[in-house]
Short mmCIF file of C-alpha atoms in Angstrom, two decimals:
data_model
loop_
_atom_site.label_atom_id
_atom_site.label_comp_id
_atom_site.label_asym_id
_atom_site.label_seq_id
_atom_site.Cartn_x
_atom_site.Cartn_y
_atom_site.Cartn_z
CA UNK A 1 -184.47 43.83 129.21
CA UNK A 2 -181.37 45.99 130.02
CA UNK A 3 -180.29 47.07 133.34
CA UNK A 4 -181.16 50.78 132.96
CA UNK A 5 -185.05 49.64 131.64
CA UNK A 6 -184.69 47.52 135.02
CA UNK A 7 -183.93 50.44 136.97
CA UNK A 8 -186.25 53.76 135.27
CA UNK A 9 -189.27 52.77 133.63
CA UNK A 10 -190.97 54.29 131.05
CA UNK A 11 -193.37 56.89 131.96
CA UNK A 12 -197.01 57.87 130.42
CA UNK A 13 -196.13 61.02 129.02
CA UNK A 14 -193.59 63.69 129.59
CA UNK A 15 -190.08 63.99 128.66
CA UNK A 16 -186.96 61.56 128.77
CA UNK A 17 -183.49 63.52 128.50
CA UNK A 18 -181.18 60.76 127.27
CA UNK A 19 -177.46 60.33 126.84
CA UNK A 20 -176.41 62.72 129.51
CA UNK A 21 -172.88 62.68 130.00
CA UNK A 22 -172.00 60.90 133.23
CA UNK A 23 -172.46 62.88 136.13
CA UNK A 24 -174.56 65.80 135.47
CA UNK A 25 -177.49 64.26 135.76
CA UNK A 26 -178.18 66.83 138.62
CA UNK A 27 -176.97 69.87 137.25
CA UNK A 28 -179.88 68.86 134.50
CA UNK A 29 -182.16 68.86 137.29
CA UNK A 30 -180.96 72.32 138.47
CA UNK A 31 -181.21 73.85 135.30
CA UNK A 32 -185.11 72.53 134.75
CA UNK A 33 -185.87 74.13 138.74
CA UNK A 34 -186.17 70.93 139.57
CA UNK A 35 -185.56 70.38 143.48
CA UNK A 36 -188.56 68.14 144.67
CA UNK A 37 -190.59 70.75 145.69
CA UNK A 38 -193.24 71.68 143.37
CA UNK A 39 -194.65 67.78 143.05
CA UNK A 40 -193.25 66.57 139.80
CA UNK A 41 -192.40 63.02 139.53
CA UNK A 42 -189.09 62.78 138.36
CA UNK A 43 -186.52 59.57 138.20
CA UNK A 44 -183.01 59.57 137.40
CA UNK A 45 -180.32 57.10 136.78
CA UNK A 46 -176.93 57.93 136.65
CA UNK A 47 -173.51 56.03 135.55
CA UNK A 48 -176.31 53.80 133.76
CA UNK A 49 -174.31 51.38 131.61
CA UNK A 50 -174.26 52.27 127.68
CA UNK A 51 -173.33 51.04 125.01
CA UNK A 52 -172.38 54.42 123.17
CA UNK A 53 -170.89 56.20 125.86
CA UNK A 54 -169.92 54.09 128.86
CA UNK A 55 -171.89 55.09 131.39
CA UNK A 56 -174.16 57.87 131.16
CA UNK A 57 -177.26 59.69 132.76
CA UNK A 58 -180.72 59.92 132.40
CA UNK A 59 -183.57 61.78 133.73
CA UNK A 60 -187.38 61.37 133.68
CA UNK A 61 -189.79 64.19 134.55
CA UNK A 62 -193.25 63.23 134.00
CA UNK A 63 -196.32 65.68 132.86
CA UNK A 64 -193.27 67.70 131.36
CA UNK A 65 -192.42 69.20 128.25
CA UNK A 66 -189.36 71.63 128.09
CA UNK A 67 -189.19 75.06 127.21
CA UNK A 68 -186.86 76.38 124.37
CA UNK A 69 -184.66 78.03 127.15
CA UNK A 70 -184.66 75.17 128.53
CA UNK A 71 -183.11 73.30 125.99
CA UNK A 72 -180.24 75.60 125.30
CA UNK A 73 -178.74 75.77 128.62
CA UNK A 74 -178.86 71.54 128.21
CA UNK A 75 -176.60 71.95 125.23
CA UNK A 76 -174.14 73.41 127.38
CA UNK A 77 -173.80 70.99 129.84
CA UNK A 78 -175.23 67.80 128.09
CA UNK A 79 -174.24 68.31 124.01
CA UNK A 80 -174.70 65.04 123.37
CA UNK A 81 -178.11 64.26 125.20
CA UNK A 82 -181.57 63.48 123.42
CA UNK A 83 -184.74 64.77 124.41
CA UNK A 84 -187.79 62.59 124.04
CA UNK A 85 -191.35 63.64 124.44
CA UNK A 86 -193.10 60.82 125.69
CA UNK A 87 -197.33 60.38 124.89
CA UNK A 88 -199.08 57.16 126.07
CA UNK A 89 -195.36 55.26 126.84
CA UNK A 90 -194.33 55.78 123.44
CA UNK A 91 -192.18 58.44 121.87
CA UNK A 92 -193.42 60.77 119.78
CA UNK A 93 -190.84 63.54 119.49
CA UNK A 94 -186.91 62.99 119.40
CA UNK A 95 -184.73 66.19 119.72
CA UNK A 96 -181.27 66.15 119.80
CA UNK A 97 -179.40 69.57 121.02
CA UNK A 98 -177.79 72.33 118.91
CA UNK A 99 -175.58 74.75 120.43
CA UNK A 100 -177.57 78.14 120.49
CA UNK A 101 -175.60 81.21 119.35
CA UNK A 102 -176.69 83.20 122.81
CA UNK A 103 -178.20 82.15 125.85
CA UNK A 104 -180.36 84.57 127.78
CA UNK A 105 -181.67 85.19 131.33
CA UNK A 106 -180.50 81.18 131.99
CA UNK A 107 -176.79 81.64 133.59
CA UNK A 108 -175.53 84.33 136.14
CA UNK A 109 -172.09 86.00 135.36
CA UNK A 110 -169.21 84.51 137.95
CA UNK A 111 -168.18 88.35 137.55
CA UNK A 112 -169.05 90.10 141.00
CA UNK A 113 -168.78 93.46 139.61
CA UNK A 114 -170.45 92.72 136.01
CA UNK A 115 -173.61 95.14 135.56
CA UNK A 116 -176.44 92.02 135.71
CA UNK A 117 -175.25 91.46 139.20
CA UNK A 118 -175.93 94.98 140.15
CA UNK A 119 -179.59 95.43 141.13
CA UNK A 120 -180.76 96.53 137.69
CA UNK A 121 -183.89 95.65 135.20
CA UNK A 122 -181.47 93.88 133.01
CA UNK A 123 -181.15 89.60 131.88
CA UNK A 124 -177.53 88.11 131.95
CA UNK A 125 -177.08 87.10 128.30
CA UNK A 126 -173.66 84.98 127.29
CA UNK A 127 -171.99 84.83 123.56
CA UNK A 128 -171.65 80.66 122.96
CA UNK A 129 -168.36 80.34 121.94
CA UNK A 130 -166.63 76.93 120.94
CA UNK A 131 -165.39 76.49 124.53
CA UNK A 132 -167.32 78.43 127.06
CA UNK A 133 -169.47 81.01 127.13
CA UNK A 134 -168.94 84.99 127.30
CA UNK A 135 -170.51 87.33 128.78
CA UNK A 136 -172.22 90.14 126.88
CA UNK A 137 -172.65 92.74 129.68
CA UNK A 138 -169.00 92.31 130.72
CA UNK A 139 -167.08 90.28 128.82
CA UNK A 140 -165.93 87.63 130.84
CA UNK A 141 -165.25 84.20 129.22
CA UNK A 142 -166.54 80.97 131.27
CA UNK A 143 -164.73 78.19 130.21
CA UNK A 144 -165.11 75.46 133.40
CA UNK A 145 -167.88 74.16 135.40
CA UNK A 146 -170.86 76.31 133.81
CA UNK A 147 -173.23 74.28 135.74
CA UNK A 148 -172.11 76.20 138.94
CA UNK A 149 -173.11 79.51 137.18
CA UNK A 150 -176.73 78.17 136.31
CA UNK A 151 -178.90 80.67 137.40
CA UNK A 152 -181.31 78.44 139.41
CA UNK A 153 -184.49 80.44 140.96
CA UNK B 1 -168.14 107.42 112.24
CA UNK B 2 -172.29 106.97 112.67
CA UNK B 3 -172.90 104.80 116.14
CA UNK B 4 -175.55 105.89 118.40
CA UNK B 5 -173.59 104.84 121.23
CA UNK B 6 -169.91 104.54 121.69
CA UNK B 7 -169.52 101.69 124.57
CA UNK B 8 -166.05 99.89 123.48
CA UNK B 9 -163.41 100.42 121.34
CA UNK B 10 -164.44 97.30 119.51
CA UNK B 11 -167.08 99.57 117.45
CA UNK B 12 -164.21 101.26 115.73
CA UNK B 13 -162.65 100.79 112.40
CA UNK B 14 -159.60 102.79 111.10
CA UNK B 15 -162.06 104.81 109.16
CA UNK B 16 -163.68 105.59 112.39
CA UNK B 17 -160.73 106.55 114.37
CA UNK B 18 -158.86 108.79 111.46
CA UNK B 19 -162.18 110.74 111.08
CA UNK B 20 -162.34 111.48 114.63
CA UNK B 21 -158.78 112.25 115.08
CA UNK B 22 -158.23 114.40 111.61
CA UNK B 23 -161.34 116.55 112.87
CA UNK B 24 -159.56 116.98 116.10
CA UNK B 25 -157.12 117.91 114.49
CA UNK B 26 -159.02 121.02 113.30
CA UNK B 27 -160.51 121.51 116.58
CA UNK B 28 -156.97 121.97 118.37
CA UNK B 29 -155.25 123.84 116.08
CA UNK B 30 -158.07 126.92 116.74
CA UNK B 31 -160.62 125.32 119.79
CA UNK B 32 -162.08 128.71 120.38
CA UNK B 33 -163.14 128.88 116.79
CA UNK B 34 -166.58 126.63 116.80
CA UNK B 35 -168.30 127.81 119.67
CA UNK B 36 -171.50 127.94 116.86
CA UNK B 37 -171.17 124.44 115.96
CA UNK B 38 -173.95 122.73 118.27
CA UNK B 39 -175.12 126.33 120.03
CA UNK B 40 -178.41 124.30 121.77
CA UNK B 41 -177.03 121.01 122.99
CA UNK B 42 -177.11 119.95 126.27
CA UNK B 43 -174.63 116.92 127.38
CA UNK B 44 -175.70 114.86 130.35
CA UNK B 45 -172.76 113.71 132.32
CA UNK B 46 -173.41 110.78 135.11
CA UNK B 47 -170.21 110.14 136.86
CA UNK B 48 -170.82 107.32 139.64
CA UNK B 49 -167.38 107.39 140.03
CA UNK B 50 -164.82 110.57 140.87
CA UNK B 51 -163.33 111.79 137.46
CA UNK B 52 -160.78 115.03 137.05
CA UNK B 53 -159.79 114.92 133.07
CA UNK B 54 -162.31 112.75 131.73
CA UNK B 55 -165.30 115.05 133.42
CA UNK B 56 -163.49 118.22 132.80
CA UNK B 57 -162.81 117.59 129.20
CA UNK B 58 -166.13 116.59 127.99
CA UNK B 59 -167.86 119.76 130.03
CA UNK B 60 -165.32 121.47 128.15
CA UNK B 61 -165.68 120.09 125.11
CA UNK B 62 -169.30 120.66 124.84
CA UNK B 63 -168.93 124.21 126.11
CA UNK B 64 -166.52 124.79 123.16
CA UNK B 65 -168.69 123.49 120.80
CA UNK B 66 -171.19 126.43 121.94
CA UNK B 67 -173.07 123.75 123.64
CA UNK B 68 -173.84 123.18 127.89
CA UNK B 69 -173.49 120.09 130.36
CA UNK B 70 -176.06 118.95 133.11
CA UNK B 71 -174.02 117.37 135.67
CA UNK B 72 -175.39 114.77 137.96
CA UNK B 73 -173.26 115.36 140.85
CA UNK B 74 -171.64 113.03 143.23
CA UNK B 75 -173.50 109.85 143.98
CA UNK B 76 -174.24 110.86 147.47
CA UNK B 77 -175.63 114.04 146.55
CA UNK B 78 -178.02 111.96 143.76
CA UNK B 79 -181.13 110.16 143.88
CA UNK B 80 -178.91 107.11 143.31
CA UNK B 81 -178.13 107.64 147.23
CA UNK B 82 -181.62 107.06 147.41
CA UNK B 83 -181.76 103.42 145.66
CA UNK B 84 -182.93 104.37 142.34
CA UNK B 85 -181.51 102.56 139.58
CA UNK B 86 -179.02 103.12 137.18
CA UNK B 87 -181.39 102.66 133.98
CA UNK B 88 -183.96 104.72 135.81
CA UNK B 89 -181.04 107.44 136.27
CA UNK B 90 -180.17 107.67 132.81
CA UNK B 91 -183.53 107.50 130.97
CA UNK B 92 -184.27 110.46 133.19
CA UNK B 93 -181.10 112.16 132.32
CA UNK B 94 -181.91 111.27 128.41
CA UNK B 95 -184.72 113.11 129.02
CA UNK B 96 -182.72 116.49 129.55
CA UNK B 97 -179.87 115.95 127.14
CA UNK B 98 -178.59 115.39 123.44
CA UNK B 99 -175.95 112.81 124.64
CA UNK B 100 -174.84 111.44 127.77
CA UNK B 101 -171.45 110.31 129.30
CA UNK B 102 -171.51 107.58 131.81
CA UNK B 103 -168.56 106.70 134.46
CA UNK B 104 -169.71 103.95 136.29
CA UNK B 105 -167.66 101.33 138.88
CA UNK B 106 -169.21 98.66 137.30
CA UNK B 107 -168.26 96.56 133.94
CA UNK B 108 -171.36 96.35 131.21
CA UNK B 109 -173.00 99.61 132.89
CA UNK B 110 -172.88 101.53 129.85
CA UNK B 111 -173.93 98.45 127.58
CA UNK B 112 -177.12 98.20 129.72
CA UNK B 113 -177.51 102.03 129.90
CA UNK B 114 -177.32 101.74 125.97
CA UNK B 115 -180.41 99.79 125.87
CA UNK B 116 -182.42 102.04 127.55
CA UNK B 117 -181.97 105.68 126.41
CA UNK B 118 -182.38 107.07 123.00
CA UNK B 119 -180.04 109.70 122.55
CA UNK B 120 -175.88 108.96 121.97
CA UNK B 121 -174.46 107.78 124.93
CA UNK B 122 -170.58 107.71 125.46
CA UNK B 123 -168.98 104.90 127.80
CA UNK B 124 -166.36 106.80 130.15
CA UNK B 125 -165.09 104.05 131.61
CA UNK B 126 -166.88 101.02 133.04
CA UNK B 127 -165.25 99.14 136.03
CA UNK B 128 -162.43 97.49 134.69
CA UNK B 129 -164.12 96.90 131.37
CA UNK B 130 -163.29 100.00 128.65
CA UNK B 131 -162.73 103.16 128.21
CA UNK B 132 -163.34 104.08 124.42
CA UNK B 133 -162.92 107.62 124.56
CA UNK B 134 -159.62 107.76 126.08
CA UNK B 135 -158.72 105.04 123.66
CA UNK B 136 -159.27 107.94 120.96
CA UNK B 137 -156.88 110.81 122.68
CA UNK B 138 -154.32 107.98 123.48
CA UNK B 139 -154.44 107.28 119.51
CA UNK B 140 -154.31 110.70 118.58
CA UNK B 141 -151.04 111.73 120.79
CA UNK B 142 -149.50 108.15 119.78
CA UNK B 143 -149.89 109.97 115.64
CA UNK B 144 -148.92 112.94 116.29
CA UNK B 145 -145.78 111.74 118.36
CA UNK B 146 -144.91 108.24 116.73
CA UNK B 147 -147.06 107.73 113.71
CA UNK B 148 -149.86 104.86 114.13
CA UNK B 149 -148.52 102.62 111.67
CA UNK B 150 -145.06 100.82 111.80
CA UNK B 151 -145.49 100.92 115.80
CA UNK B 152 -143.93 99.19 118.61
CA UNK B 153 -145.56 100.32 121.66
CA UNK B 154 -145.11 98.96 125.12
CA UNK B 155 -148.21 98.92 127.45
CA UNK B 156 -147.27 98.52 131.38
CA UNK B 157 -148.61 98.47 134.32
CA UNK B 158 -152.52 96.75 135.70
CA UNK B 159 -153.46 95.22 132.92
CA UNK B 160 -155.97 93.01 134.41
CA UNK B 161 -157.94 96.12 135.88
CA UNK B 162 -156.99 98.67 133.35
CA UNK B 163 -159.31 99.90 131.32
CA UNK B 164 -157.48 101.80 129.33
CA UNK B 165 -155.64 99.38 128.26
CA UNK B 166 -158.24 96.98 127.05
CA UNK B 167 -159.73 99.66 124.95
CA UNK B 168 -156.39 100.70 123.33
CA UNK B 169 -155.12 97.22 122.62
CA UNK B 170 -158.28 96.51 120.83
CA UNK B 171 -158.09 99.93 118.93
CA UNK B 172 -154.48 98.81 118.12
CA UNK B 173 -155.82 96.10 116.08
CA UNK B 174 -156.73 98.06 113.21
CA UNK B 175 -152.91 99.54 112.69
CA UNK B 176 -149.79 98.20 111.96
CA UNK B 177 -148.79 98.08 115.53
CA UNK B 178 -146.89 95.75 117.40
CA UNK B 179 -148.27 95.60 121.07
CA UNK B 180 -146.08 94.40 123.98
CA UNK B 181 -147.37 93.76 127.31
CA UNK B 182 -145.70 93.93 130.00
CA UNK B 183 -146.71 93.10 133.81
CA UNK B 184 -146.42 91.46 137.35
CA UNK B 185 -148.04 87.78 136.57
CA UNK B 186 -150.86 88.36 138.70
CA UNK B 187 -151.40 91.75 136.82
CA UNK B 188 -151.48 90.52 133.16
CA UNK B 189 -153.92 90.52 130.49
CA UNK B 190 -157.83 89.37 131.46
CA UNK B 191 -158.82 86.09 129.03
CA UNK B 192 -161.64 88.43 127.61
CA UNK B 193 -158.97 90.86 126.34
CA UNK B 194 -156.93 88.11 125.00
CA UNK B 195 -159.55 86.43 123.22
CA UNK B 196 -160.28 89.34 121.14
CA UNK B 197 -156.77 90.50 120.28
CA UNK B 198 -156.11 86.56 119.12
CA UNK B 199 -159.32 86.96 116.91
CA UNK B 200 -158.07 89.64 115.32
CA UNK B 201 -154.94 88.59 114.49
CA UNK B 202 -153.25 90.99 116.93
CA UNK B 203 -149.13 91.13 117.31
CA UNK B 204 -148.83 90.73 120.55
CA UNK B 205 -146.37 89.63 123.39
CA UNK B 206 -145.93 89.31 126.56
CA UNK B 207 -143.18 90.07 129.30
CA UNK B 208 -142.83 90.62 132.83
CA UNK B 209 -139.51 92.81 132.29
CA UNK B 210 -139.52 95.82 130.86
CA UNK B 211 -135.88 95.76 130.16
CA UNK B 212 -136.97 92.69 127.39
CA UNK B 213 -138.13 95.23 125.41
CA UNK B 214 -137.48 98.41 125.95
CA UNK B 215 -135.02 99.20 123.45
CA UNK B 216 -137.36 98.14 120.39
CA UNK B 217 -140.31 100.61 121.82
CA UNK B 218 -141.42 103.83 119.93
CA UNK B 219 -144.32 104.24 122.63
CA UNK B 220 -144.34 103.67 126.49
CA UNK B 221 -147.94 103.47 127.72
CA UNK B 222 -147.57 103.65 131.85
CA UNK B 223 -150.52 102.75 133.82
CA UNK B 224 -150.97 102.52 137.54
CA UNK B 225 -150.20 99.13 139.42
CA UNK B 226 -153.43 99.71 141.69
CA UNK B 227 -151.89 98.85 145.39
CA UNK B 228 -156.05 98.02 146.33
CA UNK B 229 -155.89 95.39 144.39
CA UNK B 230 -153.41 93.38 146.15
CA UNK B 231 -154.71 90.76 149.11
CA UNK B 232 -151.39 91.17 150.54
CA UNK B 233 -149.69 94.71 150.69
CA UNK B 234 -145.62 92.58 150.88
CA UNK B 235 -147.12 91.35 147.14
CA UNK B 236 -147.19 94.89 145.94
CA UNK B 237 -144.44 96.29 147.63
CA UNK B 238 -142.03 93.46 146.16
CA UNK B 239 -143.23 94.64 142.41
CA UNK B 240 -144.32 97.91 142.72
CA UNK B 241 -141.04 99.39 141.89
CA UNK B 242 -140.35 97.20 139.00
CA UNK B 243 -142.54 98.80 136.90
CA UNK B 244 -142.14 102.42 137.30
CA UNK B 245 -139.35 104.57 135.40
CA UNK B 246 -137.17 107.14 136.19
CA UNK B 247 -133.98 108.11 134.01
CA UNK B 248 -131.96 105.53 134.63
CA UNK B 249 -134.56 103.46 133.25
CA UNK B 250 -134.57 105.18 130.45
CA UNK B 251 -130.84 104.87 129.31
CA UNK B 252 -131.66 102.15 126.86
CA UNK B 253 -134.50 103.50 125.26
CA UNK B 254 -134.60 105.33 121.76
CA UNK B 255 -134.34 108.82 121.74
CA UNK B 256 -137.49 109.41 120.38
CA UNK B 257 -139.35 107.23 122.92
CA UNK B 258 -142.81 108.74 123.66
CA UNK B 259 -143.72 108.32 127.04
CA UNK B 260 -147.52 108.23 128.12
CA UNK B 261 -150.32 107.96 130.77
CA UNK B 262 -153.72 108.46 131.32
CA UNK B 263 -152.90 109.58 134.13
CA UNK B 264 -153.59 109.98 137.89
CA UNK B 265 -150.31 108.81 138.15
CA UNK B 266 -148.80 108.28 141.94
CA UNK B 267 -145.38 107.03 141.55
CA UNK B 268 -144.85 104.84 138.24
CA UNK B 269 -143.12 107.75 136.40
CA UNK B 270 -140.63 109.70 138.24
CA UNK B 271 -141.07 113.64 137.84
CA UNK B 272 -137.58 113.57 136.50
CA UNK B 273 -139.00 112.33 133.37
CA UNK B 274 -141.51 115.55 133.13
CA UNK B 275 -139.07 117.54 131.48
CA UNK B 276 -137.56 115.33 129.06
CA UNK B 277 -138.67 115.08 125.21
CA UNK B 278 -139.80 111.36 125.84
CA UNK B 279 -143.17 113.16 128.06
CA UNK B 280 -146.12 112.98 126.21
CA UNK B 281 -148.75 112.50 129.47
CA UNK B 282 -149.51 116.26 130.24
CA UNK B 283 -149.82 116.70 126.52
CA UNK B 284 -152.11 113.32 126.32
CA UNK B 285 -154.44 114.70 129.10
CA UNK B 286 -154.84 117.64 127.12
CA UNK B 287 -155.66 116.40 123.91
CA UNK B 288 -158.82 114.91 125.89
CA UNK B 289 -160.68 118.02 124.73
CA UNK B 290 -160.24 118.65 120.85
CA UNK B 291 -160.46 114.35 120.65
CA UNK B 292 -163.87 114.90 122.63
CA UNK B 293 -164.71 117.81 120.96
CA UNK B 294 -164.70 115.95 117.66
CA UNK B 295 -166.66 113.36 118.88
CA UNK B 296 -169.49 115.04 120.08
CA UNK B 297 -169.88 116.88 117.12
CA UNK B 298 -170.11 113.65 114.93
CA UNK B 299 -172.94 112.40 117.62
CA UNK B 300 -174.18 115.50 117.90
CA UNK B 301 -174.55 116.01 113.78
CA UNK B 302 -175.82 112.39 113.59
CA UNK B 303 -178.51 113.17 115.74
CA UNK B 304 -180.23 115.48 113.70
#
């Protein structure tokens, strides 16, 4: 059994985001709402040992299955993870991420003075370009850290 | 040109721009001469932001066209003073008017406005974002003065904030031009802008001294180095005069230098320079109203 089986065990049925890269483990967690509130049972590891990348992350949420949204905004942060739904401890789904073309209503623009931070009926929406993300209100091009602009509720 | 809504200079082609420019062409050799061309319309103009030329030449515009403008007013004398919302604004204003022109302080406004009204709406500037119709009676004094193809035009100034600028260096893309930019470092091109001028294949470089390049330039495009947009008022006062022109700066340019602005200027071009052939800026603010005239009537037309 492998250190990283020692430390998260499987889990009845949910969903098992794999191969995060190292570190963001909590911005994942962010971008699924997730902040120990509403109940779920969630366990992470993080700078788990592996043989493909290193070290990497990995995050559990049990009774779980994530939306498409959901999903996108991961390919952002964590290209290279793998989703797994889990039924009865085994898997039964494997996704791994595509880059989306758009993402909507899932980031907030860093702009101060772009129109979706005004107080207006309108979702941010962001072009995915090879390196960042841009804006489609305002234009602006978010090349570093777009966990920080994760629009978290 | 058929667009419902004309937000960025991005929407238009060559074809685009020479239709709209050869037609205003027609409108400013006789502008008194089509007051039947759109006798019923009514243009809604929503100006969150204080406007001279741009305001003035699209109510005249219209009214030359045969045409009338509903005017918002001033935010403060608005229901927007009372918290209602921009899209709720404009849908109402759609609901009195063929087409409506939107000024607003902040960038994407008249994207999101676009989305909810359906009749032709016209982007008059957004923040520091664009400012499409400008772009199109910039273009048409750059032809009549210097040709559009074969260019080398200087652009000065803010060209982080400007919004002028952004809109005419992505018009610029469709012409022969070769665009150089020239600015404080703190002042120059936004990433966004960038981007889109290195997609498109764009000739472009960069300087902080005019004197680089001055010599090579058929156009000067001026702009405003905005003094509120400095943290530190020494910051501004230690460029500010580096990139304004008087005569002297002058000496080394061509003789048949144009010489433009979208004006409000305060002190970039010294009124020295008003009277000389390289002035194109009074004539520039003037050609606002055949260029918007010709516009509106394509919009206008389109909506039937």
């Amino acid at each position: 059994m492998s250190d990283h089986q020692l430390r998260v065990s499987k889990i009845p049925r949910g969903t098992v985001i794999d191969h995060i890269r190292a570190g963001q483990a909590l911005n994942v967690l962010a971008i699924l709402g997730i902040d120990g509130a509403s109940g779920e049972t969630v366990s992470v590891g993080m700078n788990v040992p592996s043989d493909q990348m290193g070290h990497k992350d990995i995050v559990k949420v049990e009774d779980r299955e994530l939306s498409q949204d959901e999903v996108d905004v991961l390919s952002l942060i964590a290209p290279e993870a793998t989703i797994n739904i889990i039924r009865d401890y085994e898997v039964v789904e494997k996704q791994y991420l595509e880059r989306p073309d758009r993402v909507v209503g899932v980031l907030s623009c860093p702009n101060h003075n772009c129109i979706t931070n005004a107080d207006e009926p309108v979702d941010t929406e962001f072009e995915v370009l090879d390196d960042g993300v841009r804006c489609e209100y305002c234009e602006t091009i978010v090349r570093e850290d777009l966990a920080a602009h994760i629009a978290v509720e | 040109m058929r667009h419902d809504h004309l937000i960025t200079a991005k929407q238009l082609s060559r074809e685009d721009v020479e239709s709209v420019l050869d037609r205003a062409a027609e409108f400013d050799a006789d502008p008194a001469a089509f007051g039947d061309r759109h006798p019923d319309a009514i243009l809604g103009l929503c100006f969150y932001e204080p406007s001279t030329r741009t305001k003035m030449s699209f109510e005249t515009a219209i009214k030359r066209l045969g045409g009338d403008a509903v005017d918002m007013g001033t935010v403060e004398s608005s229901s927007v003073k009372k918290g209602e919302s921009l899209a709720d604004t404009a849908r109402v204003v759609a609901g009195y008017a063929d087409a409506l022109v939107l000024r607003h302080p902040s960038q994407g406004a008249a994207k999101m406005v676009g989305e909810f009204v359906d009749v032709p709406l016209l982007n008059a500037g957004d923040g520091a974002g664009h400012h499409p119709t400008q772009t199109l009676l910039d273009l048409y004094t750059i032809r009549e003065n210097a040709g559009l193809d074969d260019l080398t035009i200087g652009i000065m100034g803010d060209l982080k904030y400007g919004r002028t600028v952004h809109s005419l260096a992505h018009a610029l893309t469709n012409f022969d031009a070769s665009q150089h930019f020239v600015s404080p470092e703190s002042l120059k091109l936004p990433r966004s802008v960038r981007y889109d001028l290195h997609e498109a294949g764009a000739n472009v470089r960069e300087h902080t001294e005019l004197d680089d390049i001055l010599p090579e330039l058929d156009v000067l495009y001026v702009t405003r180095i905005q003094r509120e947009r400095f943290p530190d008022e020494n910051e501004y006062q230690e460029i500010a005069g580096e990139y304004g022109i008087d005569l002297e700066t002058l000496e080394d340019a061509k003789d048949e230098l144009t010489v433009m602005h979208p004006l409000p200027r305060v002190d970039e071009i010294a009124p020295e320079v008003d009277d000389t052939e390289y002035a194109a800026y009074f004539e520039q603010a003037h050609n606002g109203v055949p260029v918007r005239m010709a516009l509106l009537d394509q919009l206008l037309e389109g909506d039937r």
